[in-house]
Amino acid sequence: MSSAVEQLKQHLGEIHDLSCASRVLGWDQQTYMPPGGARQRAQHRATLSRLIHSKFTSEETLRLLDAAEPETQSLPEEHDDRCLVRIVRRDYERSRKLPSDFVAAWTRDASLSNQVWREARRANDFPAFRPHLESMMDYARRAADYYGYEDHPYDALLDGYEPGLKTADVRRVLDVLHPAQVDLARAISQKEAPRADFLYREYPEGAQGEFGLAVAAEFGYDLQRGRLDVAPHPFETDFGRDDVRITTRYDCHYLPEAIFAIFHETGHALYEQNISPSLSRTPLDSGCSNVFHESQSRLWENLVSRSRSFWQRYFPRLRQLFPAALADVTADEFYRAVNRVQPSLIRVEADEVTYNLHIMLRFELEMGLIENQVGVADLPEVWAVKMREYLGVTPPDDRDGVMQDTHWSTGSLGYFPTYALGNVMGAQIYETALQADPGIAAQINQGRFDGLRGWLGENLYQHGRKFLPGELAVRVTGRPLDPQPYIAYLQHKFGELYGL
Ligand code: ZN
């Protein structure tokens, strides 16, 4: 007779298999599926999600948890099995608050809504998307009611991406970031912009992908356990640590888009590929939370790949691939161009100084939506007003306005703030890594990333979801989420770049 913990793992392992299968279908939907497959694919995924949800929320899970718990109580607090029981019980209590039929209906409608969003965005047709978006907002509000909350319905949704995070915590951090980032953006706007004309020249897709993936491999992305494809909205997904995939999108007349998306998604992938194998096929075989995941994508995309020493190292190689387009450009000019600050329409293309302003705008709108202060029909107009207020730009259409992101198309409310907090956590973690091993920064200049990756693997990646985000922050950096390292990083880097 195997132990109760082993029986629990066997049960959770089957659920894990089903959810990996569902993610394969999701990956295919975003990459290779012909548009005609949407309706049937929605049905496939709805069935899987219903199976996953009902199996996980079953009495069987509760019985196995109850049996396993006493076996793990005498283990050290950090033992995999003890963490497994604790985290799974929290997940269980949360997810059984949603009825299975509700989850299946949401999944099915979200899949279709996402498909409509893709077509409506291409056609710049917000009215076609609007009824689906209304339905998604309704699902999100109903989910908040099912989950329950003390202070604000948004807390219930945030908890799904960042367990334990409250609306008030988000406000506290954004309130510190807001004036600092607005002041910095304003000071920079008084300065002369660096040249960036060369970024818009002719850059064949093939060579962009070749460069991005070669650098990703040097970061440590294991291509025996990974691959790169094209998707309309870049993402990373994984089916266990041995199959971790990334996507990007190409613009042959704008070089930074694809390569920085590759570096960003590689940051996510490094996290997933380096979770301890002892956690495989369990619910702990995943990054800790959205904030921690985004901290890693932003760390590799920005703190590493937008640094001066990175481009001193890699610009010569880039110029070999694009000799005509980069003939009259120096490494330093390239570094300045990919860090130029310019209020813009698109969040994913925003520079580091204005990026969080895009998030603050979305956070305010999500507050309005969840509180029924903003109607879906009014979104394009409210969006435009807020864009002018926060960034001083006016969207020419809805494609590059309210329809630019995929998140709302599936009812994912509460997700956006984790991007801003991820920036903050990335800087906090990087600062800690540099204090522990000051040689890390110099290694970037030599194209060596093993020091940084090793430190992150040891201190962060290997733990997967063993700890709650608030606990992991203290474990990795010695303190809770703190906006100061990010603000100091921005002020130092952009102060030097713009001579402030
Ligand atoms: Zn990301």
Short mmCIF file of C-alpha atoms and ligand atoms in Angstrom, two decimals:
data_model
loop_
_atom_site.label_atom_id
_atom_site.label_comp_id
_atom_site.label_asym_id
_atom_site.label_seq_id
_atom_site.Cartn_x
_atom_site.Cartn_y
_atom_site.Cartn_z
CA MET A 1 0.00 0.00 0.00
CA SER A 2 1.53 3.29 -1.04
CA SER A 3 1.53 6.26 1.30
CA ALA A 4 -1.30 8.78 1.33
CA VAL A 5 1.05 11.39 -0.12
CA GLU A 6 1.84 9.07 -3.03
CA GLN A 7 -1.86 8.52 -3.65
CA LEU A 8 -2.46 12.27 -3.59
CA LYS A 9 0.37 12.77 -6.11
CA GLN A 10 -1.02 10.09 -8.40
CA HIS A 11 -4.41 11.83 -8.38
CA LEU A 12 -2.88 15.28 -8.94
CA GLY A 13 -0.61 13.83 -11.63
CA GLU A 14 -3.59 12.83 -13.75
CA ILE A 15 -5.07 16.32 -13.39
CA HIS A 16 -1.69 17.76 -14.37
CA ASP A 17 -1.65 15.57 -17.51
CA LEU A 18 -5.10 16.81 -18.52
CA SER A 19 -4.10 20.41 -18.01
CA CYS A 20 -0.91 19.95 -20.07
CA ALA A 21 -3.06 18.47 -22.85
CA SER A 22 -5.33 21.49 -22.67
CA ARG A 23 -2.33 23.80 -22.90
CA VAL A 24 -1.09 22.00 -26.01
CA LEU A 25 -4.47 22.73 -27.60
CA GLY A 26 -4.21 26.35 -26.47
CA TRP A 27 -0.71 26.67 -27.93
CA ASP A 28 -1.91 25.20 -31.22
CA GLN A 29 -4.91 27.55 -31.27
CA GLN A 30 -2.61 30.58 -31.02
CA THR A 31 -0.06 29.35 -33.55
CA TYR A 32 -1.10 26.89 -36.28
CA MET A 33 -4.84 26.19 -36.04
CA PRO A 34 -6.80 27.34 -39.13
CA PRO A 35 -9.47 29.92 -38.21
CA GLY A 36 -12.24 27.48 -39.12
CA GLY A 37 -11.19 25.23 -36.25
CA ALA A 38 -12.20 27.75 -33.58
CA ARG A 39 -15.66 26.48 -32.78
CA GLN A 40 -14.68 22.84 -32.39
CA ARG A 41 -11.50 23.73 -30.53
CA ALA A 42 -13.56 25.71 -28.03
CA GLN A 43 -15.55 22.53 -27.40
CA HIS A 44 -12.42 20.41 -26.93
CA ARG A 45 -11.00 22.81 -24.39
CA ALA A 46 -14.29 23.23 -22.57
CA THR A 47 -14.53 19.47 -22.10
CA LEU A 48 -10.99 19.25 -20.79
CA SER A 49 -11.45 22.18 -18.45
CA ARG A 50 -14.65 20.67 -17.08
CA LEU A 51 -12.85 17.36 -16.47
CA ILE A 52 -9.92 19.11 -14.80
CA HIS A 53 -12.12 21.26 -12.62
CA SER A 54 -14.49 18.52 -11.54
CA LYS A 55 -11.65 16.08 -10.85
CA PHE A 56 -9.75 18.68 -8.83
CA THR A 57 -12.76 19.90 -6.85
CA SER A 58 -14.02 16.36 -6.17
CA GLU A 59 -14.48 14.81 -2.74
CA GLU A 60 -11.63 12.50 -3.73
CA THR A 61 -9.15 15.40 -3.66
CA LEU A 62 -10.37 16.44 -0.23
CA ARG A 63 -10.18 12.89 1.09
CA LEU A 64 -6.61 12.46 -0.22
CA LEU A 65 -5.55 15.84 1.18
CA ASP A 66 -6.98 14.99 4.58
CA ALA A 67 -5.16 11.66 4.56
CA ALA A 68 -1.84 13.12 3.37
CA GLU A 69 -1.74 16.07 5.75
CA PRO A 70 -0.85 14.16 8.94
CA GLU A 71 1.93 12.35 7.06
CA THR A 72 3.57 15.65 6.15
CA GLN A 73 3.19 17.56 9.42
CA SER A 74 6.40 16.18 10.89
CA LEU A 75 8.42 17.05 7.75
CA PRO A 76 10.49 20.25 7.58
CA GLU A 77 8.43 23.25 6.45
CA GLU A 78 10.29 23.46 3.15
CA HIS A 79 9.87 19.80 2.27
CA ASP A 80 8.27 19.34 -1.17
CA ASP A 81 5.47 17.16 0.17
CA ARG A 82 4.55 19.48 3.00
CA CYS A 83 4.47 22.44 0.61
CA LEU A 84 2.42 20.41 -1.83
CA VAL A 85 -0.30 19.66 0.69
CA ARG A 86 -0.44 23.25 1.93
CA ILE A 87 -0.58 24.91 -1.51
CA VAL A 88 -2.96 22.36 -3.00
CA ARG A 89 -5.36 22.80 -0.10
CA ARG A 90 -5.40 26.55 -0.76
CA ASP A 91 -5.99 25.95 -4.49
CA TYR A 92 -8.69 23.44 -3.67
CA GLU A 93 -10.57 25.78 -1.38
CA ARG A 94 -10.46 28.52 -3.99
CA SER A 95 -11.41 26.51 -7.04
CA ARG A 96 -14.30 24.61 -5.54
CA LYS A 97 -16.03 27.93 -5.09
CA LEU A 98 -16.73 27.96 -8.84
CA PRO A 99 -19.41 25.52 -10.09
CA SER A 100 -18.07 23.20 -12.82
CA ASP A 101 -20.81 24.25 -15.26
CA PHE A 102 -19.83 27.88 -14.78
CA VAL A 103 -16.17 27.07 -15.50
CA ALA A 104 -17.05 25.06 -18.61
CA ALA A 105 -19.33 27.79 -19.96
CA TRP A 106 -16.71 30.48 -19.25
CA THR A 107 -13.97 28.46 -20.96
CA ARG A 108 -16.14 27.78 -24.01
CA ASP A 109 -17.30 31.39 -24.36
CA ALA A 110 -13.81 32.74 -23.63
CA SER A 111 -12.31 30.64 -26.38
CA LEU A 112 -14.83 31.99 -28.90
CA SER A 113 -14.51 35.51 -27.57
CA ASN A 114 -10.75 35.32 -28.03
CA GLN A 115 -11.23 34.18 -31.62
CA VAL A 116 -13.67 37.04 -32.29
CA TRP A 117 -11.23 39.48 -30.70
CA ARG A 118 -8.48 38.36 -33.07
CA GLU A 119 -10.68 38.94 -36.10
CA ALA A 120 -12.25 42.14 -34.78
CA ARG A 121 -8.86 43.57 -33.93
CA ARG A 122 -7.59 42.85 -37.43
CA ALA A 123 -10.70 44.52 -38.89
CA ASN A 124 -10.69 47.37 -36.31
CA ASP A 125 -14.29 46.42 -35.52
CA PHE A 126 -14.99 47.04 -31.83
CA PRO A 127 -18.80 46.67 -32.23
CA ALA A 128 -18.27 43.05 -33.38
CA PHE A 129 -16.23 42.33 -30.24
CA ARG A 130 -18.42 44.28 -27.82
CA PRO A 131 -21.08 41.63 -26.96
CA HIS A 132 -18.33 39.09 -26.26
CA LEU A 133 -16.48 41.54 -24.05
CA GLU A 134 -19.70 42.30 -22.16
CA SER A 135 -20.16 38.61 -21.59
CA MET A 136 -16.55 38.24 -20.35
CA MET A 137 -16.96 41.12 -17.89
CA ASP A 138 -20.08 39.46 -16.63
CA TYR A 139 -18.20 36.19 -16.08
CA ALA A 140 -15.47 38.05 -14.19
CA ARG A 141 -18.00 39.78 -11.91
CA ARG A 142 -19.81 36.53 -11.25
CA ALA A 143 -16.51 34.77 -10.52
CA ALA A 144 -15.66 37.46 -7.95
CA ASP A 145 -19.01 36.86 -6.29
CA TYR A 146 -18.46 33.10 -6.23
CA TYR A 147 -14.96 33.50 -4.75
CA GLY A 148 -16.10 36.07 -2.22
CA TYR A 149 -14.12 39.00 -0.83
CA GLU A 150 -13.87 41.24 2.19
CA ASP A 151 -13.06 44.69 0.85
CA HIS A 152 -13.35 44.74 -2.91
CA PRO A 153 -14.53 42.31 -5.62
CA TYR A 154 -11.25 42.95 -7.44
CA ASP A 155 -9.39 41.28 -4.53
CA ALA A 156 -11.06 38.01 -5.44
CA LEU A 157 -9.79 38.23 -9.03
CA LEU A 158 -6.28 39.39 -8.10
CA ASP A 159 -5.93 36.36 -5.87
CA GLY A 160 -6.15 34.12 -8.95
CA TYR A 161 -2.94 35.61 -10.38
CA GLU A 162 -1.20 36.64 -7.21
CA PRO A 163 -2.36 34.70 -4.17
CA GLY A 164 -2.73 37.01 -1.20
CA LEU A 165 -2.39 40.28 -3.13
CA LYS A 166 -5.03 42.93 -2.38
CA THR A 167 -6.32 45.90 -4.36
CA ALA A 168 -4.96 48.14 -1.60
CA ASP A 169 -1.44 46.64 -2.08
CA VAL A 170 -1.60 47.40 -5.79
CA ARG A 171 -2.66 50.98 -5.11
CA ARG A 172 0.11 51.43 -2.56
CA VAL A 173 2.83 50.46 -5.04
CA LEU A 174 1.30 52.27 -8.04
CA ASP A 175 0.90 55.43 -5.96
CA VAL A 176 4.66 55.45 -5.35
CA LEU A 177 5.53 54.63 -8.95
CA HIS A 178 3.14 57.10 -10.56
CA PRO A 179 4.74 60.43 -9.59
CA ALA A 180 8.29 59.10 -10.00
CA GLN A 181 7.63 57.77 -13.50
CA VAL A 182 5.62 60.80 -14.61
CA ASP A 183 8.40 63.15 -13.40
CA LEU A 184 11.04 61.12 -15.19
CA ALA A 185 9.05 60.97 -18.43
CA ARG A 186 8.45 64.73 -18.25
CA ALA A 187 12.15 65.52 -17.66
CA ILE A 188 13.12 63.28 -20.59
CA SER A 189 10.57 64.93 -22.90
CA GLN A 190 12.56 68.18 -22.52
CA LYS A 191 15.67 66.50 -23.87
CA GLU A 192 16.71 65.71 -27.41
CA ALA A 193 15.60 62.26 -28.61
CA PRO A 194 18.35 59.87 -29.73
CA ARG A 195 18.36 58.81 -33.39
CA ALA A 196 16.31 55.70 -34.06
CA ASP A 197 15.71 55.91 -37.80
CA PHE A 198 17.64 52.70 -38.43
CA LEU A 199 15.25 50.57 -36.35
CA TYR A 200 12.64 50.98 -39.11
CA ARG A 201 14.74 49.74 -42.01
CA GLU A 202 14.41 46.39 -43.76
CA TYR A 203 15.03 43.44 -41.41
CA PRO A 204 14.15 40.02 -42.87
CA GLU A 205 12.21 37.85 -40.41
CA GLY A 206 14.45 34.82 -40.70
CA ALA A 207 17.56 36.59 -39.46
CA GLN A 208 15.62 38.26 -36.62
CA GLY A 209 14.49 34.87 -35.35
CA GLU A 210 17.97 33.41 -35.80
CA PHE A 211 19.54 36.18 -33.71
CA GLY A 212 16.89 36.13 -30.99
CA LEU A 213 16.96 32.39 -30.56
CA ALA A 214 20.77 32.19 -30.58
CA VAL A 215 20.93 34.74 -27.74
CA ALA A 216 18.12 32.97 -25.89
CA ALA A 217 20.19 29.79 -26.05
CA GLU A 218 23.16 31.68 -24.57
CA PHE A 219 20.91 32.85 -21.72
CA GLY A 220 20.44 29.15 -21.09
CA TYR A 221 17.14 28.40 -22.86
CA ASP A 222 17.48 24.68 -23.61
CA LEU A 223 16.23 24.09 -27.16
CA GLN A 224 16.10 20.35 -26.64
CA ARG A 225 13.25 21.23 -24.30
CA GLY A 226 11.94 24.32 -26.07
CA ARG A 227 11.01 25.91 -29.39
CA LEU A 228 10.03 29.23 -30.94
CA ASP A 229 6.94 29.88 -33.09
CA VAL A 230 4.89 32.84 -34.30
CA ALA A 231 1.73 34.09 -32.55
CA PRO A 232 -0.31 37.31 -32.78
CA HIS A 233 0.32 38.01 -29.10
CA PRO A 234 3.65 36.57 -27.89
CA PHE A 235 3.47 34.16 -24.96
CA GLU A 236 5.27 31.31 -23.23
CA THR A 237 3.58 28.03 -22.40
CA ASP A 238 4.78 24.72 -21.05
CA PHE A 239 3.71 21.13 -20.71
CA GLY A 240 6.09 20.28 -17.87
CA ARG A 241 9.72 21.42 -17.51
CA ASP A 242 10.85 19.38 -20.52
CA ASP A 243 8.66 21.11 -23.11
CA VAL A 244 8.65 24.86 -22.59
CA ARG A 245 7.69 26.88 -25.69
CA ILE A 246 7.89 30.52 -26.63
CA THR A 247 6.36 32.63 -29.41
CA THR A 248 7.04 35.99 -30.97
CA ARG A 249 5.68 38.20 -33.75
CA TYR A 250 7.73 39.78 -36.52
CA ASP A 251 7.70 43.18 -38.12
CA CYS A 252 10.29 43.32 -40.88
CA HIS A 253 10.25 47.14 -40.67
CA TYR A 254 10.74 47.40 -36.91
CA LEU A 255 13.60 45.40 -35.46
CA PRO A 256 12.99 45.59 -31.68
CA GLU A 257 9.52 44.02 -31.72
CA ALA A 258 10.44 40.39 -32.33
CA ILE A 259 13.81 40.21 -30.61
CA PHE A 260 12.73 41.78 -27.33
CA ALA A 261 9.61 39.62 -27.33
CA ILE A 262 11.90 36.60 -27.66
CA PHE A 263 14.06 37.80 -24.75
CA HIS A 264 10.95 38.47 -22.68
CA GLU A 265 9.41 35.06 -23.29
CA THR A 266 12.80 33.43 -22.74
CA GLY A 267 12.77 34.90 -19.23
CA HIS A 268 9.49 33.09 -18.59
CA ALA A 269 10.87 29.92 -20.17
CA LEU A 270 14.07 29.89 -18.09
CA TYR A 271 11.94 29.94 -14.97
CA GLU A 272 9.86 26.96 -16.09
CA GLN A 273 12.79 24.93 -17.41
CA ASN A 274 14.65 25.24 -14.12
CA ILE A 275 12.00 24.21 -11.63
CA SER A 276 13.18 21.27 -9.55
CA PRO A 277 12.42 17.93 -11.29
CA SER A 278 11.17 16.70 -7.92
CA LEU A 279 8.08 18.88 -8.46
CA SER A 280 7.26 17.51 -11.93
CA ARG A 281 3.71 16.34 -12.60
CA THR A 282 2.44 18.21 -9.53
CA PRO A 283 0.62 21.56 -9.22
CA LEU A 284 3.88 23.03 -7.86
CA ASP A 285 5.62 22.52 -11.24
CA SER A 286 5.05 26.13 -12.27
CA GLY A 287 6.35 29.61 -11.53
CA CYS A 288 5.19 31.01 -8.18
CA SER A 289 2.81 33.68 -9.48
CA ASN A 290 2.27 36.23 -12.22
CA VAL A 291 4.39 38.85 -10.48
CA PHE A 292 7.29 36.43 -10.10
CA HIS A 293 6.91 35.21 -13.66
CA GLU A 294 6.83 38.72 -15.03
CA SER A 295 9.77 39.68 -12.82
CA GLN A 296 11.83 37.15 -14.76
CA SER A 297 10.63 38.06 -18.25
CA ARG A 298 11.30 41.73 -17.53
CA LEU A 299 14.63 41.01 -15.86
CA TRP A 300 15.94 39.22 -18.97
CA GLU A 301 14.22 41.56 -21.43
CA ASN A 302 15.16 44.86 -19.81
CA LEU A 303 17.73 44.67 -17.04
CA VAL A 304 19.89 42.31 -19.10
CA SER A 305 18.98 42.81 -22.78
CA ARG A 306 18.51 46.56 -22.74
CA SER A 307 21.76 47.20 -20.88
CA ARG A 308 24.78 48.90 -22.39
CA SER A 309 27.11 45.98 -21.70
CA PHE A 310 24.71 43.60 -23.45
CA TRP A 311 24.78 45.62 -26.68
CA GLN A 312 28.51 46.18 -26.51
CA ARG A 313 28.72 42.41 -26.68
CA TYR A 314 25.92 41.60 -29.13
CA PHE A 315 25.70 44.55 -31.51
CA PRO A 316 28.61 43.37 -33.71
CA ARG A 317 26.82 40.06 -34.23
CA LEU A 318 23.56 41.83 -35.04
CA ARG A 319 25.33 43.96 -37.61
CA GLN A 320 26.76 40.86 -39.29
CA LEU A 321 23.20 39.64 -39.82
CA PHE A 322 21.93 43.01 -41.10
CA PRO A 323 25.01 44.63 -42.67
CA ALA A 324 23.13 47.07 -44.90
CA ALA A 325 20.55 48.24 -42.35
CA LEU A 326 23.11 48.77 -39.58
CA ALA A 327 26.09 49.96 -41.65
CA ASP A 328 26.05 53.52 -40.25
CA VAL A 329 25.17 52.63 -36.63
CA THR A 330 27.41 52.19 -33.57
CA ALA A 331 26.76 49.91 -30.60
CA ASP A 332 26.15 52.94 -28.41
CA GLU A 333 23.66 54.44 -30.85
CA PHE A 334 21.83 51.13 -30.94
CA TYR A 335 21.76 50.97 -27.14
CA ARG A 336 20.31 54.49 -26.98
CA ALA A 337 17.75 53.75 -29.69
CA VAL A 338 16.33 50.66 -28.00
CA ASN A 339 16.05 52.64 -24.76
CA ARG A 340 14.54 55.80 -26.16
CA VAL A 341 11.63 57.09 -24.16
CA GLN A 342 8.57 58.07 -26.13
CA PRO A 343 4.95 57.96 -24.99
CA SER A 344 3.23 55.51 -27.34
CA LEU A 345 -0.03 53.71 -28.03
CA ILE A 346 0.99 50.10 -27.51
CA ARG A 347 1.75 48.65 -24.09
CA VAL A 348 3.96 45.80 -25.28
CA GLU A 349 6.14 48.23 -27.23
CA ALA A 350 6.37 50.80 -24.45
CA ASP A 351 9.73 51.85 -23.03
CA GLU A 352 10.61 51.20 -19.41
CA VAL A 353 9.80 54.73 -18.26
CA THR A 354 6.24 54.85 -19.64
CA TYR A 355 5.33 51.13 -19.49
CA ASN A 356 3.76 51.23 -16.05
CA LEU A 357 1.58 54.18 -17.08
CA HIS A 358 -0.14 51.82 -19.54
CA ILE A 359 -0.78 49.47 -16.65
CA MET A 360 -2.14 52.23 -14.38
CA LEU A 361 -4.62 53.14 -17.14
CA ARG A 362 -5.82 49.53 -17.42
CA PHE A 363 -6.02 49.18 -13.64
CA GLU A 364 -8.26 52.26 -13.42
CA LEU A 365 -10.50 50.93 -16.22
CA GLU A 366 -10.74 47.50 -14.63
CA MET A 367 -11.79 49.18 -11.38
CA GLY A 368 -14.46 51.04 -13.33
CA LEU A 369 -15.65 47.88 -15.09
CA ILE A 370 -15.85 45.73 -11.97
CA GLU A 371 -17.63 48.48 -10.05
CA ASN A 372 -19.99 49.04 -13.00
CA GLN A 373 -18.86 52.66 -13.23
CA VAL A 374 -17.65 52.14 -16.80
CA GLY A 375 -19.74 50.33 -19.41
CA VAL A 376 -18.19 48.22 -22.15
CA ALA A 377 -19.83 50.44 -24.79
CA ASP A 378 -17.99 53.46 -23.35
CA LEU A 379 -14.59 51.78 -23.26
CA PRO A 380 -13.16 53.15 -26.54
CA GLU A 381 -13.98 56.71 -25.49
CA VAL A 382 -12.78 56.34 -21.90
CA TRP A 383 -9.65 54.65 -23.17
CA ALA A 384 -8.86 57.59 -25.45
CA VAL A 385 -9.43 60.11 -22.66
CA LYS A 386 -7.15 58.22 -20.26
CA MET A 387 -4.46 57.78 -22.90
CA ARG A 388 -4.33 61.53 -23.37
CA GLU A 389 -4.27 62.08 -19.63
CA TYR A 390 -1.62 59.46 -18.78
CA LEU A 391 0.55 59.46 -21.90
CA GLY A 392 -0.42 62.48 -23.95
CA VAL A 393 -1.27 60.45 -27.05
CA THR A 394 -4.57 59.75 -28.83
CA PRO A 395 -5.29 56.34 -30.37
CA PRO A 396 -6.26 56.69 -34.05
CA ASP A 397 -8.47 53.58 -33.84
CA ASP A 398 -9.61 50.78 -31.52
CA ARG A 399 -7.17 48.26 -32.94
CA ASP A 400 -4.29 50.17 -31.36
CA GLY A 401 -6.50 51.38 -28.52
CA VAL A 402 -8.83 49.33 -26.39
CA MET A 403 -8.50 46.15 -28.50
CA GLN A 404 -4.71 45.87 -28.41
CA ASP A 405 -4.44 43.30 -25.60
CA THR A 406 -5.78 39.76 -25.46
CA HIS A 407 -6.54 39.65 -21.69
CA TRP A 408 -10.03 41.10 -21.57
CA SER A 409 -11.10 38.87 -24.47
CA THR A 410 -11.06 35.92 -22.05
CA GLY A 411 -12.31 37.83 -19.00
CA SER A 412 -8.88 37.98 -17.34
CA LEU A 413 -9.42 40.89 -14.97
CA GLY A 414 -6.77 41.46 -12.30
CA TYR A 415 -3.95 40.31 -14.55
CA PHE A 416 -2.58 43.68 -15.73
CA PRO A 417 -1.35 45.00 -12.35
CA THR A 418 0.93 41.98 -12.09
CA TYR A 419 2.93 43.36 -15.04
CA ALA A 420 3.77 46.56 -13.19
CA LEU A 421 4.50 44.72 -9.97
CA GLY A 422 6.60 42.27 -12.00
CA ASN A 423 8.81 45.16 -13.15
CA VAL A 424 9.21 46.17 -9.54
CA MET A 425 10.00 42.65 -8.35
CA GLY A 426 12.44 42.09 -11.23
CA ALA A 427 14.53 45.08 -10.14
CA GLN A 428 14.35 44.01 -6.50
CA ILE A 429 15.55 40.49 -7.35
CA TYR A 430 18.29 41.73 -9.68
CA GLU A 431 19.59 44.11 -7.03
CA THR A 432 19.75 41.19 -4.60
CA ALA A 433 21.57 38.99 -7.13
CA LEU A 434 24.17 41.70 -7.80
CA GLN A 435 24.75 42.16 -4.08
CA ALA A 436 25.27 38.42 -3.69
CA ASP A 437 27.55 38.16 -6.73
CA PRO A 438 28.90 41.49 -8.02
CA GLY A 439 30.59 39.66 -10.94
CA ILE A 440 27.22 39.05 -12.65
CA ALA A 441 27.12 42.44 -14.38
CA ALA A 442 30.61 42.07 -15.86
CA GLN A 443 29.78 38.59 -17.19
CA ILE A 444 27.04 40.02 -19.44
CA ASN A 445 29.75 41.86 -21.33
CA GLN A 446 31.42 38.51 -22.03
CA GLY A 447 28.19 36.84 -23.16
CA ARG A 448 28.15 34.74 -20.00
CA PHE A 449 24.90 34.31 -18.10
CA ASP A 450 25.61 31.25 -15.99
CA GLY A 451 26.30 33.33 -12.88
CA LEU A 452 22.94 35.11 -13.06
CA ARG A 453 21.00 32.09 -14.23
CA GLY A 454 22.63 29.94 -11.56
CA TRP A 455 21.81 32.40 -8.81
CA LEU A 456 18.20 32.67 -9.99
CA GLY A 457 17.94 28.90 -10.34
CA GLU A 458 19.23 28.34 -6.83
CA ASN A 459 17.27 31.11 -5.12
CA LEU A 460 14.08 31.31 -7.14
CA TYR A 461 13.45 28.96 -10.08
CA GLN A 462 13.91 25.60 -8.38
CA HIS A 463 11.16 26.33 -5.83
CA GLY A 464 8.32 26.45 -8.37
CA ARG A 465 5.09 27.14 -6.49
CA LYS A 466 6.24 25.77 -3.15
CA PHE A 467 5.73 29.11 -1.38
CA LEU A 468 3.17 31.91 -1.53
CA PRO A 469 4.37 35.07 -3.35
CA GLY A 470 4.66 37.15 -0.16
CA GLU A 471 6.79 34.41 1.44
CA LEU A 472 8.96 33.96 -1.64
CA ALA A 473 9.69 37.69 -1.84
CA VAL A 474 11.14 37.59 1.67
CA ARG A 475 12.98 34.33 0.99
CA VAL A 476 14.64 35.64 -2.21
CA THR A 477 15.20 39.32 -1.39
CA GLY A 478 14.83 39.53 2.38
CA ARG A 479 11.76 41.81 2.22
CA PRO A 480 8.28 42.33 0.75
CA LEU A 481 7.66 44.00 -2.61
CA ASP A 482 9.48 47.34 -2.58
CA PRO A 483 9.21 49.91 -5.43
CA GLN A 484 12.47 51.68 -4.52
CA PRO A 485 14.99 49.49 -6.43
CA TYR A 486 12.94 49.90 -9.62
CA ILE A 487 12.69 53.67 -9.26
CA ALA A 488 16.43 53.91 -8.47
CA TYR A 489 17.23 51.75 -11.51
CA LEU A 490 15.12 53.92 -13.83
CA GLN A 491 16.52 57.17 -12.47
CA HIS A 492 20.11 55.98 -12.73
CA LYS A 493 19.85 54.43 -16.20
CA PHE A 494 17.74 57.11 -17.86
CA GLY A 495 19.43 59.93 -15.98
CA GLU A 496 22.70 58.85 -17.62
CA LEU A 497 21.09 58.22 -21.03
CA TYR A 498 19.41 61.61 -21.21
CA GLY A 499 21.89 63.66 -19.19
CA LEU A 500 19.40 64.61 -16.49
ZN ZN B 1 5.36 38.19 -19.80
#
